[in-house]
Amino acid sequence: MTFREFWPLYLQAHSKRSTRVVHYVATVIGLGSAFTAAVTLEPFVLVGIGVAYAIAIGAHRLIERNRSMIGVNPVWGAVADLRMFRLAVTGGLARELEKAGVAEGLSRPGSGWSAKRAAE
C-alpha cells in the first residue's frame, strides 16, 4: 500500500473532530517531548512520545470506536498524523477530508477502514 492509498483511509479513521483534536494534543506532547529530549539530552523525556501514542490510540477506542491505523503502518501513521496536524493548523484539512469522502462523525464500529481493506 502506498501512502497515497493510506492517506484517505487514515482520514476516514479520524472522521470525528474530537478524535482529531485529541490527536493534535498528542502530537504537541510527542513533539514537545522529542524537542525537550534533544535539548536536555535526557532520554527519559522520550516517555512523552509513548504517552502521546497512548492518548491518540485511546481516542480511537473511546471516541471514534475504531482501531488505530498504527497497526497498518506505524511510520505512515506517524507521517499522516503530522500531516493532519499541519493541515489543521494551515487550514487545508477540510479540503482533504472532503476529497477522502469524510463527513463529520460518520465513523462507526466496523465502518471506515478495516485491516482487510488496508491489506489489499
mmCIF file of N, CA and C in Angstrom, residues 15-56:
data_model
loop_
_atom_site.group_PDB
_atom_site.id
_atom_site.type_symbol
_atom_site.label_atom_id
_atom_site.label_comp_id
_atom_site.label_asym_id
_atom_site.label_seq_id
_atom_site.Cartn_x
_atom_site.Cartn_y
_atom_site.Cartn_z
ATOM 1 N N SER A 15 -12.698 10.463 11.464
ATOM 2 C CA SER A 15 -13.824 11.247 10.955
ATOM 3 C C SER A 15 -14.394 12.218 11.984
ATOM 4 N N LYS A 16 -14.237 11.926 13.258
ATOM 5 C CA LYS A 16 -14.803 12.806 14.286
ATOM 6 C C LYS A 16 -13.811 13.901 14.670
ATOM 7 N N ARG A 17 -14.318 15.106 14.722
ATOM 8 C CA ARG A 17 -13.479 16.260 15.079
ATOM 9 C C ARG A 17 -12.809 16.047 16.440
ATOM 10 N N SER A 18 -13.521 15.484 17.396
ATOM 11 C CA SER A 18 -12.946 15.283 18.731
ATOM 12 C C SER A 18 -11.772 14.310 18.699
ATOM 13 N N THR A 19 -11.829 13.312 17.844
ATOM 14 C CA THR A 19 -10.695 12.391 17.693
ATOM 15 C C THR A 19 -9.490 13.148 17.152
ATOM 16 N N ARG A 20 -9.723 13.983 16.174
ATOM 17 C CA ARG A 20 -8.624 14.758 15.598
ATOM 18 C C ARG A 20 -8.028 15.713 16.625
ATOM 19 N N VAL A 21 -8.873 16.352 17.434
ATOM 20 C CA VAL A 21 -8.370 17.271 18.461
ATOM 21 C C VAL A 21 -7.492 16.520 19.467
ATOM 22 N N VAL A 22 -7.923 15.352 19.880
ATOM 23 C CA VAL A 22 -7.100 14.546 20.798
ATOM 24 C C VAL A 22 -5.767 14.206 20.132
ATOM 25 N N HIS A 23 -5.799 13.906 18.845
ATOM 26 C CA HIS A 23 -4.556 13.633 18.119
ATOM 27 C C HIS A 23 -3.652 14.858 18.075
ATOM 28 N N TYR A 24 -4.238 16.038 17.911
ATOM 29 C CA TYR A 24 -3.416 17.257 17.888
ATOM 30 C C TYR A 24 -2.733 17.458 19.240
ATOM 31 N N VAL A 25 -3.468 17.230 20.312
ATOM 32 C CA VAL A 25 -2.882 17.345 21.661
ATOM 33 C C VAL A 25 -1.749 16.330 21.809
ATOM 34 N N ALA A 26 -2.000 15.101 21.379
ATOM 35 C CA ALA A 26 -0.969 14.059 21.465
ATOM 36 C C ALA A 26 0.249 14.433 20.616
ATOM 37 N N THR A 27 0.024 15.020 19.458
ATOM 38 C CA THR A 27 1.128 15.438 18.594
ATOM 39 C C THR A 27 1.978 16.499 19.281
ATOM 40 N N VAL A 28 1.334 17.467 19.911
ATOM 41 C CA VAL A 28 2.074 18.515 20.628
ATOM 42 C C VAL A 28 2.878 17.899 21.775
ATOM 43 N N ILE A 29 2.286 16.976 22.497
ATOM 44 C CA ILE A 29 3.002 16.304 23.591
ATOM 45 C C ILE A 29 4.206 15.537 23.041
ATOM 46 N N GLY A 30 3.991 14.775 21.971
ATOM 47 C CA GLY A 30 5.083 13.991 21.384
ATOM 48 C C GLY A 30 6.200 14.852 20.837
ATOM 49 N N LEU A 31 5.846 15.893 20.091
ATOM 50 C CA LEU A 31 6.872 16.786 19.539
ATOM 51 C C LEU A 31 7.586 17.547 20.649
ATOM 52 N N GLY A 32 6.832 17.984 21.650
ATOM 53 C CA GLY A 32 7.444 18.679 22.782
ATOM 54 C C GLY A 32 8.406 17.786 23.541
ATOM 55 N N SER A 33 8.037 16.534 23.723
ATOM 56 C CA SER A 33 8.908 15.581 24.409
ATOM 57 C C SER A 33 10.180 15.313 23.612
ATOM 58 N N ALA A 34 10.019 15.143 22.308
ATOM 59 C CA ALA A 34 11.192 14.892 21.462
ATOM 60 C C ALA A 34 12.127 16.100 21.470
ATOM 61 N N PHE A 35 11.562 17.297 21.369
ATOM 62 C CA PHE A 35 12.365 18.516 21.392
ATOM 63 C C PHE A 35 13.086 18.662 22.741
ATOM 64 N N THR A 36 12.357 18.441 23.828
ATOM 65 C CA THR A 36 12.957 18.556 25.158
ATOM 66 C C THR A 36 14.071 17.537 25.346
ATOM 67 N N ALA A 37 13.859 16.326 24.858
ATOM 68 C CA ALA A 37 14.892 15.293 24.964
ATOM 69 C C ALA A 37 16.136 15.694 24.179
ATOM 70 N N ALA A 38 15.943 16.281 23.021
ATOM 71 C CA ALA A 38 17.080 16.698 22.195
ATOM 72 C C ALA A 38 17.845 17.853 22.844
ATOM 73 N N VAL A 39 17.126 18.785 23.435
ATOM 74 C CA VAL A 39 17.760 19.956 24.044
ATOM 75 C C VAL A 39 18.458 19.600 25.358
ATOM 76 N N THR A 40 17.788 18.797 26.179
ATOM 77 C CA THR A 40 18.329 18.478 27.513
ATOM 78 C C THR A 40 19.224 17.250 27.518
ATOM 79 N N LEU A 41 19.197 16.493 26.415
ATOM 80 C CA LEU A 41 19.934 15.224 26.328
ATOM 81 C C LEU A 41 19.513 14.250 27.413
ATOM 82 N N GLU A 42 18.258 14.346 27.818
ATOM 83 C CA GLU A 42 17.668 13.446 28.813
ATOM 84 C C GLU A 42 16.697 12.507 28.102
ATOM 85 N N PRO A 43 17.119 11.278 27.832
ATOM 86 C CA PRO A 43 16.265 10.376 27.056
ATOM 87 C C PRO A 43 14.969 9.973 27.762
ATOM 88 N N PHE A 44 14.908 10.081 29.093
ATOM 89 C CA PHE A 44 13.682 9.705 29.787
ATOM 90 C C PHE A 44 12.505 10.576 29.363
ATOM 91 N N VAL A 45 12.793 11.761 28.865
ATOM 92 C CA VAL A 45 11.739 12.656 28.407
ATOM 93 C C VAL A 45 11.005 12.047 27.207
ATOM 94 N N LEU A 46 11.649 11.130 26.504
ATOM 95 C CA LEU A 46 11.021 10.479 25.360
ATOM 96 C C LEU A 46 9.813 9.640 25.762
ATOM 97 N N VAL A 47 9.648 9.411 27.047
ATOM 98 C CA VAL A 47 8.459 8.716 27.529
ATOM 99 C C VAL A 47 7.207 9.466 27.063
ATOM 100 N N GLY A 48 7.340 10.772 26.904
ATOM 101 C CA GLY A 48 6.219 11.577 26.423
ATOM 102 C C GLY A 48 5.718 11.129 25.072
ATOM 103 N N ILE A 49 6.594 10.613 24.239
ATOM 104 C CA ILE A 49 6.164 10.106 22.928
ATOM 105 C C ILE A 49 5.263 8.888 23.124
ATOM 106 N N GLY A 50 5.641 8.011 24.035
ATOM 107 C CA GLY A 50 4.797 6.853 24.349
ATOM 108 C C GLY A 50 3.452 7.272 24.908
ATOM 109 N N VAL A 51 3.467 8.273 25.768
ATOM 110 C CA VAL A 51 2.223 8.806 26.320
ATOM 111 C C VAL A 51 1.364 9.391 25.199
ATOM 112 N N ALA A 52 1.992 10.109 24.285
ATOM 113 C CA ALA A 52 1.263 10.702 23.166
ATOM 114 C C ALA A 52 0.601 9.616 22.315
ATOM 115 N N TYR A 53 1.330 8.543 22.017
ATOM 116 C CA TYR A 53 0.744 7.441 21.250
ATOM 117 C C TYR A 53 -0.433 6.830 22.002
ATOM 118 N N ALA A 54 -0.276 6.631 23.309
ATOM 119 C CA ALA A 54 -1.352 6.041 24.109
ATOM 120 C C ALA A 54 -2.605 6.917 24.075
ATOM 121 N N ILE A 55 -2.416 8.219 24.161
ATOM 122 C CA ILE A 55 -3.546 9.148 24.101
ATOM 123 C C ILE A 55 -4.240 9.050 22.743
ATOM 124 N N ALA A 56 -3.464 9.060 21.676
ATOM 125 C CA ALA A 56 -4.035 9.007 20.327
ATOM 126 C C ALA A 56 -4.759 7.683 20.079
#
